[in-house]
PDB file of C-alpha atoms in Angstrom:
ATOM      1  CA  MET A   1     -18.894 -17.319  -8.245  1.00  0.00           C
ATOM      2  CA  THR A   2     -16.049 -17.648  -5.769  1.00  0.00           C
ATOM      3  CA  LEU A   3     -12.382 -17.748  -6.699  1.00  0.00           C
ATOM      4  CA  PRO A   4     -10.285 -20.583  -5.249  1.00  0.00           C
ATOM      5  CA  ALA A   5      -7.734 -19.427  -2.678  1.00  0.00           C
ATOM      6  CA  ASP A   6      -4.808 -20.081  -5.039  1.00  0.00           C
ATOM      7  CA  ALA A   7      -6.355 -17.958  -7.789  1.00  0.00           C
ATOM      8  CA  LEU A   8      -7.147 -15.194  -5.309  1.00  0.00           C
ATOM      9  CA  MET A   9      -3.561 -15.192  -4.037  1.00  0.00           C
ATOM     10  CA  LEU A  10      -2.236 -15.061  -7.605  1.00  0.00           C
ATOM     11  CA  LEU A  11      -4.513 -12.109  -8.359  1.00  0.00           C
ATOM     12  CA  LEU A  12      -3.409 -10.393  -5.162  1.00  0.00           C
ATOM     13  CA  ASP A  13       0.253 -10.995  -6.021  1.00  0.00           C
ATOM     14  CA  GLY A  14      -0.320  -9.319  -9.387  1.00  0.00           C
ATOM     15  CA  ILE A  15      -1.964  -6.331  -7.741  1.00  0.00           C
ATOM     16  CA  LEU A  16       0.939  -6.062  -5.271  1.00  0.00           C
ATOM     17  CA  VAL A  17       3.458  -6.049  -8.128  1.00  0.00           C
ATOM     18  CA  LEU A  18       1.464  -3.449 -10.063  1.00  0.00           C
ATOM     19  CA  THR A  19       1.193  -1.219  -7.000  1.00  0.00           C
ATOM     20  CA  VAL A  20       4.956  -1.334  -6.404  1.00  0.00           C
ATOM     21  CA  LEU A  21       5.506  -0.625 -10.114  1.00  0.00           C
ATOM     22  CA  GLU A  22       3.117   2.330  -9.860  1.00  0.00           C
ATOM     23  CA  ALA A  23       5.101   3.764  -6.948  1.00  0.00           C
ATOM     24  CA  VAL A  24       8.392   3.372  -8.824  1.00  0.00           C
ATOM     25  CA  VAL A  25       7.054   4.934 -12.043  1.00  0.00           C
ATOM     26  CA  LEU A  26       5.428   7.879 -10.241  1.00  0.00           C
ATOM     27  CA  THR A  27       8.585   8.532  -8.222  1.00  0.00           C
ATOM     28  CA  LEU A  28      10.928   8.316 -11.233  1.00  0.00           C
ATOM     29  CA  HIS A  29       8.656  10.510 -13.340  1.00  0.00           C
ATOM     30  CA  HIS A  30       8.546  13.175 -10.647  1.00  0.00           C
ATOM     31  CA  GLN A  31      12.313  13.030 -10.092  1.00  0.00           C
ATOM     32  CA  ARG A  32      13.087  13.332 -13.800  1.00  0.00           C
ATOM     33  CA  THR A  33      10.521  15.938 -14.819  1.00  0.00           C
ATOM     34  CA  GLY A  34       9.304  17.622 -11.642  1.00  0.00           C
ATOM     35  CA  ALA A  35       5.778  16.965 -12.940  1.00  0.00           C
ATOM     36  CA  GLY A  36       3.126  14.692 -11.561  1.00  0.00           C
ATOM     37  CA  VAL A  37       2.487  13.844  -7.950  1.00  0.00           C
ATOM     38  CA  ALA A  38       5.274  14.401  -5.429  1.00  0.00           C
ATOM     39  CA  PRO A  39       6.341  11.072  -3.896  1.00  0.00           C
ATOM     40  CA  MET A  40       5.574  12.235  -0.345  1.00  0.00           C
ATOM     41  CA  ASP A  41       2.011  12.967  -1.456  1.00  0.00           C
ATOM     42  CA  VAL A  42       1.370   9.451  -2.729  1.00  0.00           C
ATOM     43  CA  LEU A  43       3.805   6.976  -1.135  1.00  0.00           C
ATOM     44  CA  PRO A  44       2.283   6.902   2.379  1.00  0.00           C
ATOM     45  CA  ASN A  45      -1.107   6.112   0.858  1.00  0.00           C
ATOM     46  CA  LEU A  46       0.290   3.443  -1.476  1.00  0.00           C
ATOM     47  CA  SER A  47       2.329   1.954   1.378  1.00  0.00           C
ATOM     48  CA  SER A  48      -0.763   1.708   3.555  1.00  0.00           C
ATOM     49  CA  GLY A  49      -2.589  -0.138   0.784  1.00  0.00           C
ATOM     50  CA  LEU A  50       0.384  -2.444   0.227  1.00  0.00           C
ATOM     51  CA  CYS A  51       0.497  -3.357   3.909  1.00  0.00           C
ATOM     52  CA  LEU A  52      -3.221  -4.076   3.870  1.00  0.00           C
ATOM     53  CA  MET A  53      -2.841  -6.317   0.819  1.00  0.00           C
ATOM     54  CA  LEU A  54       0.118  -8.085   2.434  1.00  0.00           C
ATOM     55  CA  ALA A  55      -1.989  -8.723   5.539  1.00  0.00           C
ATOM     56  CA  LEU A  56      -4.692 -10.249   3.347  1.00  0.00           C
ATOM     57  CA  ARG A  57      -2.088 -12.309   1.503  1.00  0.00           C
ATOM     58  CA  SER A  58      -0.732 -13.506   4.830  1.00  0.00           C
ATOM     59  CA  ALA A  59      -4.173 -14.568   6.043  1.00  0.00           C
ATOM     60  CA  LEU A  60      -5.034 -16.342   2.782  1.00  0.00           C
ATOM     61  CA  ALA A  61      -1.717 -18.197   2.748  1.00  0.00           C
ATOM     62  CA  GLY A  62      -2.118 -19.328   6.344  1.00  0.00           C
ATOM     63  CA  TRP A  63       1.052 -17.633   7.515  1.00  0.00           C
ATOM     64  CA  PRO A  64       1.518 -17.096  11.265  1.00  0.00           C
ATOM     65  CA  TRP A  65      -1.021 -14.640  12.676  1.00  0.00           C
ATOM     66  CA  PRO A  66       1.618 -12.101  13.871  1.00  0.00           C
ATOM     67  CA  LEU A  67       2.449 -11.424  10.201  1.00  0.00           C
ATOM     68  CA  THR A  68      -1.192 -10.655   9.439  1.00  0.00           C
ATOM     69  CA  LEU A  69      -1.480  -8.501  12.529  1.00  0.00           C
ATOM     70  CA  GLY A  70       1.769  -6.713  11.650  1.00  0.00           C
ATOM     71  CA  GLY A  71       0.493  -5.899   8.185  1.00  0.00           C
ATOM     72  CA  LEU A  72      -2.763  -4.555   9.578  1.00  0.00           C
ATOM     73  CA  ALA A  73      -0.958  -2.501  12.225  1.00  0.00           C
ATOM     74  CA  ALA A  74       1.512  -1.072   9.701  1.00  0.00           C
ATOM     75  CA  SER A  75      -1.342  -0.203   7.352  1.00  0.00           C
ATOM     76  CA  GLY A  76      -3.216   1.599  10.115  1.00  0.00           C
ATOM     77  CA  LEU A  77      -0.155   3.553  11.212  1.00  0.00           C
ATOM     78  CA  LEU A  78       0.706   4.594   7.666  1.00  0.00           C
ATOM     79  CA  HIS A  79      -2.881   5.625   7.056  1.00  0.00           C
ATOM     80  CA  ALA A  80      -2.930   7.716  10.249  1.00  0.00           C
ATOM     81  CA  TRP A  81       0.381   9.331   9.282  1.00  0.00           C
ATOM     82  CA  ASP A  82      -0.955  10.150   5.813  1.00  0.00           C
ATOM     83  CA  LEU A  83      -4.129  11.683   7.257  1.00  0.00           C
ATOM     84  CA  ARG A  84      -2.126  13.733   9.771  1.00  0.00           C
ATOM     85  CA  ARG A  85       0.091  15.089   6.983  1.00  0.00           C
ATOM     86  CA  ARG A  86      -2.900  16.052   4.844  1.00  0.00           C
ATOM     87  CA  TRP A  87      -5.136  17.460   7.597  1.00  0.00           C
ATOM     88  CA  HIS A  88      -5.526  21.210   7.185  1.00  0.00           C
ATOM     89  CA  ARG A  89      -6.351  23.252  10.241  1.00  0.00           C
ATOM     90  CA  PRO A  90      -8.415  26.417   9.807  1.00  0.00           C
TER      91      PRO A  90
END
């Protein structure tokens, strides 16, 4: 079973909203309580995923290709930055 493009975009929009909400809740919780995940430990990863989803949204909606490419490039750069931050050298 394949979802129509409109339904897929609506689903993707919902996931985008939930991901942004997740980032806000995690950040506020950490700021208020000091508990949970530190924002700098989760935001680069979430941002990379958001950019990837925005690139997909752009492609599905038929937006100009530079927007899709920009989303993919931003996702890759954020992912590389996150890996570099987390990489532990012996």
